[in-house]
Amino acid sequence: MDTFLRCDAAVSLTARLIDGTVAPDRRELVELHLLVCPACLSHVGKVRDLRASLSSLPGRPAPEHLLALAAGNAAAGATAPKADVDPAEHTSL
C-alpha cells in the first residue's frame, strides 16, 4: 500500500470520502493527507458545504421527455457506463 497520497488522488476520492464509500485503506490515506494539506482539507469542506446546500433544495420531478428516454433505454437493455475505477491507483507516488 502507498504511504503518501498526492493532492489529485485525494481530491478524486472526496465524494467517496464524504459518502463513506471509500475503501478503508484509501480512507486512512486521505485522512492522513488532509492532516498535512490545508488546500485539500479546504476542498473537502467546500464540497461538504455544497452538498449540504444542495440537499436542502426542494426536489423537482424529472421532465417527461427525460423519463421517456430513460424508459426507452431501459427497455433496450442499455446500462450506465462504468465509473468504478480507483483513481488513486494511477496517481499515487
XYZ file of N, CA, C and O in Angstrom:
372
model
N 0.845 -1.182 0.000
C 0.000 0.000 0.000
C 0.885 1.238 0.000
O 1.943 1.262 0.613
N 0.434 2.265 -0.695
C 1.159 3.529 -0.736
C 1.162 4.160 0.649
O 0.260 3.965 1.436
N 2.190 4.946 0.922
C 2.256 5.624 2.215
C 1.997 7.110 2.085
O 1.941 7.811 3.087
N 1.843 7.601 0.856
C 1.585 9.012 0.628
C 0.592 9.153 -0.510
O 0.662 8.419 -1.489
N -0.318 10.086 -0.370
C -1.329 10.329 -1.390
C -1.122 11.728 -1.928
O -0.989 12.680 -1.155
N -1.060 11.870 -3.229
C -0.927 13.189 -3.848
C -2.269 13.904 -3.814
O -3.320 13.288 -3.647
N -2.217 15.225 -3.983
C -3.433 16.041 -3.935
C -4.466 15.596 -4.962
O -5.653 15.509 -4.642
N -4.050 15.304 -6.189
C -5.018 14.914 -7.211
C -5.755 13.633 -6.828
O -6.953 13.493 -7.069
N -5.056 12.709 -6.199
C -5.711 11.474 -5.757
C -6.656 11.744 -4.596
O -7.764 11.208 -4.557
N -6.237 12.578 -3.660
C -7.098 12.908 -2.515
C -8.368 13.605 -2.993
O -9.474 13.278 -2.555
N -8.220 14.550 -3.914
C -9.382 15.279 -4.433
C -10.314 14.325 -5.182
O -11.538 14.409 -5.056
N -9.739 13.400 -5.946
C -10.581 12.475 -6.712
C -11.380 11.532 -5.806
O -12.393 10.981 -6.228
N -10.944 11.370 -4.563
C -11.645 10.496 -3.621
C -12.587 11.257 -2.690
O -13.218 10.661 -1.815
N -12.713 12.565 -2.886
C -13.519 13.400 -1.991
C -14.958 12.923 -1.878
O -15.477 12.783 -0.772
N -15.610 12.682 -2.996
C -17.030 12.287 -2.958
C -17.209 10.988 -2.176
O -18.100 10.880 -1.334
N -16.342 10.017 -2.443
C -16.455 8.733 -1.736
C -16.125 8.878 -0.264
O -16.709 8.196 0.580
N -15.200 9.787 0.059
C -14.873 10.035 1.464
C -16.100 10.577 2.187
O -16.473 10.108 3.258
N -16.742 11.564 1.581
C -17.913 12.193 2.193
C -19.075 11.215 2.279
O -19.799 11.178 3.273
N -19.245 10.404 1.236
C -20.335 9.419 1.232
C -20.069 8.239 2.156
O -20.965 7.472 2.451
N -18.815 8.068 2.543
C -18.460 6.920 3.378
C -18.277 5.647 2.586
O -18.337 4.553 3.138
N -18.036 5.774 1.269
C -17.908 4.597 0.419
C -16.482 4.330 -0.032
O -16.244 3.386 -0.773
N -15.529 5.146 0.402
C -14.136 4.915 0.037
C -13.617 3.704 0.818
O -14.019 3.467 1.959
N -12.768 2.924 0.179
C -12.193 1.744 0.831
C -11.439 2.165 2.093
O -10.824 3.232 2.116
N -11.494 1.341 3.143
C -10.860 1.724 4.413
C -9.382 2.097 4.297
O -8.941 3.061 4.919
N -8.618 1.366 3.474
C -7.197 1.710 3.339
C -7.005 3.060 2.655
O -6.133 3.842 3.017
N -7.855 3.358 1.677
C -7.798 4.656 0.990
C -8.288 5.770 1.913
O -7.764 6.873 1.890
N -9.304 5.467 2.720
C -9.816 6.465 3.662
C -8.706 6.924 4.613
O -8.531 8.109 4.854
N -7.952 5.962 5.107
C -6.859 6.292 6.010
C -5.829 7.186 5.313
O -5.365 8.169 5.885
N -5.499 6.872 4.060
C -4.540 7.687 3.317
C -5.064 9.100 3.079
O -4.321 10.075 3.219
N -6.354 9.209 2.731
C -6.926 10.538 2.505
C -6.933 11.332 3.801
O -6.549 12.512 3.825
N -7.336 10.711 4.893
C -7.382 11.417 6.171
C -5.985 11.873 6.613
O -5.830 12.984 7.119
N -4.979 11.037 6.384
C -3.607 11.439 6.696
C -3.176 12.616 5.821
O -2.531 13.554 6.285
N -3.548 12.567 4.543
C -3.225 13.656 3.630
C -3.877 14.957 4.091
O -3.252 16.022 4.073
N -5.131 14.873 4.520
C -5.854 16.074 4.957
C -5.228 16.709 6.192
O -5.353 17.911 6.402
N -4.543 15.906 7.000
C -3.872 16.444 8.186
C -2.710 17.369 7.829
O -2.364 18.260 8.600
N -2.124 17.159 6.647
C -0.947 17.943 6.269
C -1.166 18.852 5.067
O -0.266 19.584 4.676
N -2.360 18.818 4.486
C -2.615 19.616 3.279
C -3.822 20.526 3.473
O -4.970 20.102 3.281
N -3.601 21.789 3.824
C -4.711 22.713 4.045
C -5.572 22.930 2.799
O -6.776 23.120 2.906
N -4.962 22.869 1.612
C -5.726 23.087 0.376
C -6.753 21.971 0.168
O -7.918 22.240 -0.155
N -6.343 20.729 0.362
C -7.275 19.611 0.187
C -8.322 19.588 1.301
O -9.484 19.270 1.056
N -7.909 19.924 2.510
C -8.859 20.000 3.620
C -9.929 21.050 3.319
O -11.124 20.816 3.534
N -9.516 22.177 2.771
C -10.455 23.229 2.383
C -11.397 22.730 1.285
O -12.604 22.981 1.323
N -10.843 21.998 0.315
C -11.662 21.447 -0.779
C -12.741 20.521 -0.229
O -13.913 20.626 -0.615
N -12.364 19.622 0.664
C -13.335 18.691 1.252
C -14.416 19.466 2.001
O -15.605 19.159 1.889
N -14.025 20.486 2.737
C -15.004 21.313 3.449
C -15.972 22.004 2.505
O -17.180 22.058 2.765
N -15.459 22.510 1.393
C -16.323 23.184 0.411
C -17.296 22.207 -0.234
O -18.461 22.533 -0.445
N -16.816 21.008 -0.545
C -17.704 20.001 -1.140
C -18.783 19.593 -0.137
O -19.959 19.465 -0.499
N -18.411 19.418 1.128
C -19.414 19.093 2.157
C -20.461 20.202 2.264
O -21.657 19.933 2.352
N -19.995 21.460 2.286
C -20.917 22.593 2.366
C -21.841 22.646 1.152
O -23.044 22.891 1.282
N -21.275 22.408 -0.030
C -22.078 22.428 -1.256
C -23.130 21.326 -1.228
O -24.294 21.559 -1.542
N -22.734 20.144 -0.830
C -23.704 19.038 -0.743
C -24.814 19.343 0.262
O -25.971 19.032 0.014
N -24.456 19.943 1.382
C -25.471 20.297 2.380
C -26.435 21.329 1.800
O -27.652 21.224 1.988
N -25.905 22.305 1.089
C -26.759 23.325 0.469
C -27.673 22.713 -0.579
O -28.870 23.024 -0.640
N -27.120 21.849 -1.416
C -27.927 21.224 -2.470
C -28.999 20.312 -1.892
O -30.114 20.239 -2.414
N -28.679 19.614 -0.811
C -29.669 18.702 -0.239
C -30.826 19.445 0.414
O -31.888 18.864 0.640
N -30.626 20.721 0.700
C -31.710 21.492 1.307
C -32.672 22.065 0.260
O -33.726 22.594 0.617
N -32.322 21.949 -1.021
C -33.207 22.453 -2.075
C -34.393 21.516 -2.259
O -34.264 20.300 -2.100
N -35.529 22.081 -2.625
C -36.690 21.205 -2.875
C -36.468 20.371 -4.142
O -35.841 20.830 -5.091
N -36.943 19.149 -4.109
C -36.828 18.276 -5.277
C -37.808 18.685 -6.361
O -38.841 19.296 -6.088
N -37.461 18.390 -7.580
C -38.346 18.656 -8.715
C -38.472 17.378 -9.523
O -37.498 16.644 -9.666
N -39.645 17.121 -10.065
C -39.803 15.915 -10.884
C -39.005 16.043 -12.185
O -38.803 17.133 -12.701
N -38.537 14.901 -12.676
C -37.803 14.892 -13.937
C -38.758 15.241 -15.081
O -39.935 14.876 -15.047
N -38.273 15.926 -16.107
C -39.119 16.241 -17.272
C -39.591 14.957 -17.959
O -38.874 13.958 -17.993
N -40.788 15.004 -18.505
C -41.388 13.824 -19.143
C -40.508 13.251 -20.244
O -40.373 12.044 -20.376
N -39.894 14.134 -21.065
C -39.061 13.627 -22.164
C -37.847 12.856 -21.643
O -37.409 11.887 -22.251
N -37.324 13.245 -20.491
C -36.187 12.536 -19.906
C -36.627 11.188 -19.351
O -35.929 10.180 -19.500
N -37.801 11.162 -18.718
C -38.331 9.890 -18.221
C -38.584 8.919 -19.368
O -38.277 7.728 -19.261
N -39.126 9.429 -20.477
C -39.393 8.582 -21.641
C -38.087 8.050 -22.231
O -38.000 6.876 -22.606
N -37.076 8.885 -22.304
C -35.777 8.459 -22.820
C -35.176 7.379 -21.928
O -34.673 6.357 -22.409
N -35.239 7.565 -20.622
C -34.713 6.574 -19.684
C -35.474 5.255 -19.801
O -34.867 4.179 -19.790
N -36.785 5.342 -19.924
C -37.594 4.128 -20.057
C -37.237 3.393 -21.349
O -37.122 2.165 -21.367
N -37.044 4.146 -22.426
C -36.665 3.539 -23.707
C -35.305 2.866 -23.625
O -35.106 1.766 -24.148
N -34.359 3.524 -22.974
C -33.029 2.936 -22.822
C -33.074 1.682 -21.971
O -32.404 0.696 -22.269
N -33.882 1.702 -20.912
C -34.007 0.532 -20.045
C -34.626 -0.630 -20.804
O -34.185 -1.775 -20.684
N -35.641 -0.331 -21.606
C -36.303 -1.379 -22.383
C -35.351 -1.981 -23.413
O -35.438 -3.165 -23.736
N -34.430 -1.159 -23.924
C -33.476 -1.635 -24.923
C -32.284 -2.339 -24.271
O -31.391 -2.821 -24.964
N -32.252 -2.383 -22.954
C -31.171 -3.064 -22.253
C -29.928 -2.220 -22.067
O -28.859 -2.753 -21.784
N -30.051 -0.913 -22.227
C -28.893 -0.028 -22.048
C -28.472 -0.011 -20.585
O -29.301 -0.118 -19.691
N -27.189 0.114 -20.358
C -26.665 0.211 -18.997
C -25.837 1.477 -18.868
O -25.333 2.009 -19.853
N -25.699 1.918 -17.654
C -24.890 3.111 -17.393
C -23.424 2.773 -17.594
O -22.997 1.649 -17.350
N -22.632 3.754 -18.046
C -21.196 3.494 -18.192
C -20.563 3.205 -16.848
O -20.982 3.739 -15.825
N -19.555 2.352 -16.833
C -18.880 2.007 -15.583
C -17.922 3.115 -15.191
O -17.154 3.598 -15.997
N -18.002 3.509 -13.920
C -17.097 4.523 -13.389
C -16.433 3.996 -12.128
O -16.058 4.738 -11.263
N -16.297 2.695 -12.040
C -15.762 2.068 -10.841
C -14.252 1.878 -10.970
O -13.747 0.776 -10.954
N -13.550 2.991 -11.130
C -12.099 2.970 -11.250
C -11.527 3.669 -10.032
O -12.044 4.688 -9.601
N -10.484 3.129 -9.474
C -9.845 3.755 -8.332
C -8.744 4.682 -8.838
O -7.668 4.237 -9.192
N -9.042 6.009 -8.909
C -8.050 6.947 -9.445
C -6.760 6.949 -8.638
O -5.704 7.253 -9.159
N -6.819 6.599 -7.382
C -5.618 6.611 -6.547
C -4.584 5.610 -7.048
O -3.389 5.800 -6.852
N -5.031 4.559 -7.707
C -4.092 3.583 -8.233
C -3.223 4.182 -9.330
O -2.119 3.726 -9.577
N -3.706 5.222 -9.963
C -2.990 5.813 -11.090
C -2.282 7.096 -10.723
O -1.531 7.623 -11.528
N -2.505 7.626 -9.522
C -1.951 8.936 -9.213
C -1.079 8.971 -7.975
O -0.500 9.991 -7.680
N -0.955 7.893 -7.241
C -0.137 7.954 -6.033
C 1.333 7.763 -6.377
O 1.680 7.165 -7.363
N 2.151 8.321 -5.518
C 3.602 8.229 -5.731
C 4.132 6.878 -5.331
O 3.662 6.206 -4.508
